[in-house]
């Protein structure tokens, strides 16, 4: 049986509060980053999750090691407390976010290039039309 887990880490990164959603499915980690702005209250985070989770853009999946451990309530509480005290996100998550940023950068470059080419073509056609009109008059 394949296991899936999700985790949200909220931390302060000057000057905003950032939320990083980590999702592990079939041994693959994908992440999504959200900027909250002001420090969000617990109920605001829950409301955000309910309202916007389905529209989050998760990064491409990165291989990760999933530890299969038995669930001990007190241990889970200690781990959760430790994670709350830690700031930032894991290195695998950072890699996945970096991958997503690179992907977005490539898409932006591609769109920009297409816009420039379309503008060049439009200007060329305009010049050609003016030349034709000029030669028609003679």
mmCIF file of C-alpha atoms in Angstrom:
data_model
loop_
_atom_site.group_PDB
_atom_site.id
_atom_site.type_symbol
_atom_site.label_atom_id
_atom_site.label_comp_id
_atom_site.label_asym_id
_atom_site.label_seq_id
_atom_site.Cartn_x
_atom_site.Cartn_y
_atom_site.Cartn_z
ATOM 1 C CA UNK A 1 0.000 0.000 0.000
ATOM 2 C CA UNK A 2 1.416 3.391 -0.983
ATOM 3 C CA UNK A 3 1.500 6.010 1.717
ATOM 4 C CA UNK A 4 1.015 9.714 1.312
ATOM 5 C CA UNK A 5 1.796 12.478 3.746
ATOM 6 C CA UNK A 6 1.510 16.225 3.759
ATOM 7 C CA UNK A 7 3.096 18.867 5.918
ATOM 8 C CA UNK A 8 2.848 22.643 6.167
ATOM 9 C CA UNK A 9 5.703 24.704 7.582
ATOM 10 C CA UNK A 10 5.093 28.383 8.315
ATOM 11 C CA UNK A 11 8.137 30.534 9.054
ATOM 12 C CA UNK A 12 9.274 34.138 8.981
ATOM 13 C CA UNK A 13 11.551 35.139 6.127
ATOM 14 C CA UNK A 14 12.223 38.870 6.255
ATOM 15 C CA UNK A 15 9.835 40.726 5.616
ATOM 16 C CA UNK A 16 7.031 38.146 5.118
ATOM 17 C CA UNK A 17 5.605 34.994 6.644
ATOM 18 C CA UNK A 18 6.025 32.078 4.260
ATOM 19 C CA UNK A 19 4.158 28.781 4.127
ATOM 20 C CA UNK A 20 5.693 25.715 2.472
ATOM 21 C CA UNK A 21 3.397 22.805 1.694
ATOM 22 C CA UNK A 22 5.267 19.497 1.359
ATOM 23 C CA UNK A 23 3.512 16.505 -0.189
ATOM 24 C CA UNK A 24 5.038 13.027 -0.329
ATOM 25 C CA UNK A 25 3.340 10.454 -2.551
ATOM 26 C CA UNK A 26 4.881 7.200 -3.789
ATOM 27 C CA UNK A 27 8.315 8.233 -2.474
ATOM 28 C CA UNK A 28 8.239 11.522 -4.397
ATOM 29 C CA UNK A 29 8.330 14.941 -2.740
ATOM 30 C CA UNK A 30 6.668 17.997 -4.269
ATOM 31 C CA UNK A 31 6.310 21.405 -2.659
ATOM 32 C CA UNK A 32 4.373 24.628 -3.027
ATOM 33 C CA UNK A 33 5.299 27.973 -1.518
ATOM 34 C CA UNK A 34 2.820 30.591 -0.298
ATOM 35 C CA UNK A 35 3.534 34.107 0.958
ATOM 36 C CA UNK A 36 1.170 35.103 3.762
ATOM 37 C CA UNK A 37 2.476 38.609 4.463
ATOM 38 C CA UNK A 38 1.554 39.352 8.066
ATOM 39 C CA UNK A 39 1.821 36.550 10.623
ATOM 40 C CA UNK A 40 -1.183 34.315 10.015
ATOM 41 C CA UNK A 41 -3.302 33.039 12.889
ATOM 42 C CA UNK A 42 -4.039 29.303 13.073
ATOM 43 C CA UNK A 43 -7.632 29.783 11.937
ATOM 44 C CA UNK A 44 -6.432 31.909 8.984
ATOM 45 C CA UNK A 45 -4.054 29.138 7.904
ATOM 46 C CA UNK A 46 -6.851 26.561 8.160
ATOM 47 C CA UNK A 47 -9.171 28.811 6.173
ATOM 48 C CA UNK A 48 -6.466 29.292 3.513
ATOM 49 C CA UNK A 49 -5.947 25.536 3.248
ATOM 50 C CA UNK A 50 -9.677 24.874 2.850
ATOM 51 C CA UNK A 51 -10.127 27.625 0.271
ATOM 52 C CA UNK A 52 -6.904 27.517 -1.797
ATOM 53 C CA UNK A 53 -5.291 24.077 -1.376
ATOM 54 C CA UNK A 54 -6.714 22.714 -4.620
ATOM 55 C CA UNK A 55 -5.280 25.653 -6.596
ATOM 56 C CA UNK A 56 -1.721 25.399 -5.209
ATOM 57 C CA UNK A 57 0.974 24.903 -7.843
ATOM 58 C CA UNK A 58 3.151 22.071 -6.593
ATOM 59 C CA UNK A 59 6.654 21.616 -7.984
ATOM 60 C CA UNK A 60 7.788 18.653 -10.022
ATOM 61 C CA UNK A 61 8.244 15.567 -7.840
ATOM 62 C CA UNK A 62 11.721 14.837 -6.480
ATOM 63 C CA UNK A 63 12.793 11.424 -5.197
ATOM 64 C CA UNK A 64 12.957 11.241 -1.409
ATOM 65 C CA UNK A 65 13.440 8.611 1.265
ATOM 66 C CA UNK A 66 10.271 7.886 3.219
ATOM 67 C CA UNK A 67 10.899 6.494 6.667
ATOM 68 C CA UNK A 68 8.357 3.917 7.735
ATOM 69 C CA UNK A 69 8.109 4.218 11.494
ATOM 70 C CA UNK A 70 5.639 3.018 14.062
ATOM 71 C CA UNK A 71 3.434 5.729 15.511
ATOM 72 C CA UNK A 72 4.011 6.499 19.165
ATOM 73 C CA UNK A 73 1.836 9.357 20.407
ATOM 74 C CA UNK A 74 4.353 10.867 22.826
ATOM 75 C CA UNK A 75 7.158 10.597 20.273
ATOM 76 C CA UNK A 76 4.963 12.274 17.662
ATOM 77 C CA UNK A 77 4.239 15.103 20.107
ATOM 78 C CA UNK A 78 7.952 15.597 20.793
ATOM 79 C CA UNK A 79 8.755 15.573 17.074
ATOM 80 C CA UNK A 80 5.960 18.047 16.365
ATOM 81 C CA UNK A 81 7.188 20.346 19.152
ATOM 82 C CA UNK A 82 10.738 20.159 17.803
ATOM 83 C CA UNK A 83 9.546 20.943 14.266
ATOM 84 C CA UNK A 84 7.561 23.935 15.505
ATOM 85 C CA UNK A 85 10.691 25.333 17.150
ATOM 86 C CA UNK A 86 12.812 24.837 14.032
ATOM 87 C CA UNK A 87 12.618 27.472 11.325
ATOM 88 C CA UNK A 88 12.866 27.012 7.599
ATOM 89 C CA UNK A 89 12.323 24.037 5.373
ATOM 90 C CA UNK A 90 14.183 20.847 4.530
ATOM 91 C CA UNK A 91 16.842 20.670 1.866
ATOM 92 C CA UNK A 92 14.763 18.348 -0.334
ATOM 93 C CA UNK A 93 11.954 20.905 -0.197
ATOM 94 C CA UNK A 94 14.389 23.678 -1.078
ATOM 95 C CA UNK A 95 15.575 21.665 -4.071
ATOM 96 C CA UNK A 96 12.002 21.111 -5.215
ATOM 97 C CA UNK A 97 11.213 24.824 -4.813
ATOM 98 C CA UNK A 98 14.350 25.735 -6.755
ATOM 99 C CA UNK A 99 13.281 23.335 -9.498
ATOM 100 C CA UNK A 100 9.858 24.984 -9.616
ATOM 101 C CA UNK A 101 11.434 28.469 -9.775
ATOM 102 C CA UNK A 102 13.657 27.373 -12.664
ATOM 103 C CA UNK A 103 10.655 25.923 -14.472
ATOM 104 C CA UNK A 104 8.708 29.183 -14.012
ATOM 105 C CA UNK A 105 11.741 31.161 -15.200
ATOM 106 C CA UNK A 106 11.976 29.073 -18.379
ATOM 107 C CA UNK A 107 8.250 29.563 -19.055
ATOM 108 C CA UNK A 108 8.589 33.346 -18.575
ATOM 109 C CA UNK A 109 11.580 33.458 -20.942
ATOM 110 C CA UNK A 110 9.676 31.461 -23.537
ATOM 111 C CA UNK A 111 6.611 33.744 -23.355
ATOM 112 C CA UNK A 112 8.812 36.851 -23.518
ATOM 113 C CA UNK A 113 10.677 35.489 -26.537
ATOM 114 C CA UNK A 114 7.400 34.695 -28.309
ATOM 115 C CA UNK A 115 6.082 38.217 -27.619
ATOM 116 C CA UNK A 116 9.269 39.780 -29.009
ATOM 117 C CA UNK A 117 9.154 37.616 -32.117
ATOM 118 C CA UNK A 118 5.493 38.484 -32.699
ATOM 119 C CA UNK A 119 6.297 42.190 -32.349
ATOM 120 C CA UNK A 120 9.222 41.878 -34.794
ATOM 121 C CA UNK A 121 6.983 40.115 -37.298
ATOM 122 C CA UNK A 122 4.276 42.756 -36.898
ATOM 123 C CA UNK A 123 6.772 45.579 -37.472
ATOM 124 C CA UNK A 124 8.204 43.801 -40.520
ATOM 125 C CA UNK A 125 4.731 43.361 -42.017
ATOM 126 C CA UNK A 126 3.973 47.035 -41.342
ATOM 127 C CA UNK A 127 7.153 48.114 -43.156
ATOM 128 C CA UNK A 128 6.379 45.813 -46.078
ATOM 129 C CA UNK A 129 2.865 47.240 -46.326
ATOM 130 C CA UNK A 130 4.224 50.796 -46.340
ATOM 131 C CA UNK A 131 6.705 49.873 -49.103
ATOM 132 C CA UNK A 132 3.891 48.370 -51.201
ATOM 133 C CA UNK A 133 1.734 51.459 -50.725
ATOM 134 C CA UNK A 134 4.681 53.721 -51.649
ATOM 135 C CA UNK A 135 5.346 51.786 -54.870
ATOM 136 C CA UNK A 136 1.651 51.692 -55.811
ATOM 137 C CA UNK A 137 1.542 55.478 -55.876
ATOM 138 C CA UNK A 138 4.343 55.736 -58.488
#
